[in-house]
């Protein structure tokens, strides 16, 4: 059996207005929780964290609660395409009432 690397790709970018964008591609789940948690904790900057979920293929309840936590801590702006795999989940979870 070959080991699957489930860790998502995480790209952190700093914007001119001093906000931080985090692009995530891959799986956001309990399996990848600690990797993602560390990346989100490290993402400094001011204002809400801008999280791009367009490349996310899987989002489970652990992933949703992690994002909810970030939203509570510092504010969260979710960016994603309407055709991305987790669009419906994010909407149903109420994570982004103002998704764009």
mmCIF file of N, CA and C in Angstrom, residues 49-88:
data_model
loop_
_atom_site.group_PDB
_atom_site.id
_atom_site.type_symbol
_atom_site.label_atom_id
_atom_site.label_comp_id
_atom_site.label_asym_id
_atom_site.label_seq_id
_atom_site.Cartn_x
_atom_site.Cartn_y
_atom_site.Cartn_z
ATOM 1 N N UNK A 49 -8.812 37.533 7.206
ATOM 2 C CA UNK A 49 -7.979 36.658 6.397
ATOM 3 C C UNK A 49 -8.769 36.314 5.145
ATOM 4 N N UNK A 50 -8.143 36.468 3.996
ATOM 5 C CA UNK A 50 -8.807 36.153 2.739
ATOM 6 C C UNK A 50 -8.399 34.739 2.338
ATOM 7 N N UNK A 51 -9.361 33.848 2.309
ATOM 8 C CA UNK A 51 -9.056 32.452 2.030
ATOM 9 C C UNK A 51 -9.690 32.047 0.702
ATOM 10 N N UNK A 52 -8.841 31.620 -0.223
ATOM 11 C CA UNK A 52 -9.306 31.213 -1.545
ATOM 12 C C UNK A 52 -9.459 29.695 -1.571
ATOM 13 N N UNK A 53 -10.696 29.243 -1.658
ATOM 14 C CA UNK A 53 -10.987 27.808 -1.616
ATOM 15 C C UNK A 53 -11.249 27.211 -2.993
ATOM 16 N N UNK A 54 -10.966 27.985 -4.046
ATOM 17 C CA UNK A 54 -11.281 27.533 -5.394
ATOM 18 C C UNK A 54 -10.647 26.180 -5.721
ATOM 19 N N UNK A 55 -9.434 25.940 -5.215
ATOM 20 C CA UNK A 55 -8.740 24.699 -5.539
ATOM 21 C C UNK A 55 -8.980 23.568 -4.560
ATOM 22 N N UNK A 56 -9.883 23.785 -3.601
ATOM 23 C CA UNK A 56 -10.131 22.761 -2.589
ATOM 24 C C UNK A 56 -11.049 21.676 -3.153
ATOM 25 N N UNK A 57 -10.634 20.422 -2.990
ATOM 26 C CA UNK A 57 -11.383 19.309 -3.556
ATOM 27 C C UNK A 57 -12.298 18.657 -2.532
ATOM 28 N N UNK A 58 -11.962 18.832 -1.244
ATOM 29 C CA UNK A 58 -12.727 18.152 -0.202
ATOM 30 C C UNK A 58 -12.697 18.998 1.060
ATOM 31 N N UNK A 59 -13.856 19.188 1.669
ATOM 32 C CA UNK A 59 -13.952 19.968 2.899
ATOM 33 C C UNK A 59 -14.871 19.224 3.842
ATOM 34 N N UNK A 60 -14.341 18.779 4.994
ATOM 35 C CA UNK A 60 -15.204 18.064 5.934
ATOM 36 C C UNK A 60 -15.523 18.965 7.125
ATOM 37 N N UNK A 61 -16.216 18.418 8.099
ATOM 38 C CA UNK A 61 -16.671 19.238 9.224
ATOM 39 C C UNK A 61 -15.507 19.796 10.035
ATOM 40 N N UNK A 62 -14.392 19.062 10.086
ATOM 41 C CA UNK A 62 -13.213 19.567 10.791
ATOM 42 C C UNK A 62 -12.665 20.792 10.071
ATOM 43 N N UNK A 63 -12.687 20.740 8.753
ATOM 44 C CA UNK A 63 -12.235 21.871 7.952
ATOM 45 C C UNK A 63 -13.131 23.080 8.133
ATOM 46 N N UNK A 64 -14.439 22.819 8.165
ATOM 47 C CA UNK A 64 -15.399 23.904 8.345
ATOM 48 C C UNK A 64 -15.207 24.554 9.714
ATOM 49 N N UNK A 65 -15.030 23.746 10.760
ATOM 50 C CA UNK A 65 -14.896 24.350 12.087
ATOM 51 C C UNK A 65 -13.576 25.100 12.232
ATOM 52 N N UNK A 66 -12.540 24.650 11.522
ATOM 53 C CA UNK A 66 -11.275 25.387 11.539
ATOM 54 C C UNK A 66 -11.473 26.773 10.915
ATOM 55 N N UNK A 67 -12.153 26.820 9.790
ATOM 56 C CA UNK A 67 -12.402 28.098 9.122
ATOM 57 C C UNK A 67 -13.316 28.988 9.964
ATOM 58 N N UNK A 68 -14.263 28.358 10.637
ATOM 59 C CA UNK A 68 -15.172 29.085 11.518
ATOM 60 C C UNK A 68 -14.396 29.741 12.666
ATOM 61 N N UNK A 69 -13.421 28.995 13.185
ATOM 62 C CA UNK A 69 -12.570 29.476 14.273
ATOM 63 C C UNK A 69 -11.798 30.722 13.830
ATOM 64 N N UNK A 70 -11.211 30.628 12.624
ATOM 65 C CA UNK A 70 -10.465 31.753 12.067
ATOM 66 C C UNK A 70 -11.396 32.953 11.894
ATOM 67 N N UNK A 71 -12.587 32.687 11.401
ATOM 68 C CA UNK A 71 -13.574 33.753 11.202
ATOM 69 C C UNK A 71 -13.880 34.452 12.518
ATOM 70 N N UNK A 72 -13.991 33.656 13.591
ATOM 71 C CA UNK A 72 -14.274 34.219 14.902
ATOM 72 C C UNK A 72 -13.100 34.995 15.456
ATOM 73 N N UNK A 73 -11.883 34.495 15.210
ATOM 74 C CA UNK A 73 -10.675 35.128 15.731
ATOM 75 C C UNK A 73 -10.367 36.449 15.061
ATOM 76 N N UNK A 74 -10.426 36.451 13.741
ATOM 77 C CA UNK A 74 -9.942 37.643 13.033
ATOM 78 C C UNK A 74 -10.764 38.071 11.840
ATOM 79 N N UNK A 75 -11.802 37.324 11.567
ATOM 80 C CA UNK A 75 -12.606 37.645 10.392
ATOM 81 C C UNK A 75 -12.112 36.843 9.203
ATOM 82 N N UNK A 76 -13.019 36.505 8.343
ATOM 83 C CA UNK A 76 -12.686 35.636 7.228
ATOM 84 C C UNK A 76 -13.427 36.105 5.990
ATOM 85 N N UNK A 77 -12.702 36.165 4.899
ATOM 86 C CA UNK A 77 -13.336 36.458 3.623
ATOM 87 C C UNK A 77 -13.059 35.274 2.722
ATOM 88 N N UNK A 78 -14.104 34.595 2.298
ATOM 89 C CA UNK A 78 -13.927 33.407 1.478
ATOM 90 C C UNK A 78 -14.070 33.766 0.006
ATOM 91 N N UNK A 79 -13.110 33.325 -0.779
ATOM 92 C CA UNK A 79 -13.170 33.537 -2.218
ATOM 93 C C UNK A 79 -13.228 32.164 -2.873
ATOM 94 N N UNK A 80 -14.162 31.980 -3.805
ATOM 95 C CA UNK A 80 -14.202 30.715 -4.538
ATOM 96 C C UNK A 80 -15.074 30.848 -5.764
ATOM 97 N N UNK A 81 -14.798 29.999 -6.725
ATOM 98 C CA UNK A 81 -15.587 30.001 -7.950
ATOM 99 C C UNK A 81 -16.864 29.195 -7.719
ATOM 100 N N UNK A 82 -17.954 29.606 -8.373
ATOM 101 C CA UNK A 82 -19.227 28.894 -8.207
ATOM 102 C C UNK A 82 -19.135 27.418 -8.601
ATOM 103 N N UNK A 83 -18.173 27.084 -9.447
ATOM 104 C CA UNK A 83 -18.087 25.690 -9.880
ATOM 105 C C UNK A 83 -17.046 24.900 -9.100
ATOM 106 N N UNK A 84 -16.518 25.471 -8.019
ATOM 107 C CA UNK A 84 -15.520 24.701 -7.276
ATOM 108 C C UNK A 84 -16.224 23.636 -6.430
ATOM 109 N N UNK A 85 -15.552 22.510 -6.215
ATOM 110 C CA UNK A 85 -16.177 21.343 -5.592
ATOM 111 C C UNK A 85 -16.809 21.597 -4.227
ATOM 112 N N UNK A 86 -16.276 22.547 -3.461
ATOM 113 C CA UNK A 86 -16.784 22.735 -2.105
ATOM 114 C C UNK A 86 -17.732 23.924 -1.977
ATOM 115 N N UNK A 87 -18.115 24.508 -3.117
ATOM 116 C CA UNK A 87 -18.976 25.695 -3.103
ATOM 117 C C UNK A 87 -20.251 25.469 -2.284
ATOM 118 N N UNK A 88 -20.941 24.380 -2.568
ATOM 119 C CA UNK A 88 -22.206 24.092 -1.886
ATOM 120 C C UNK A 88 -22.005 23.897 -0.390
#
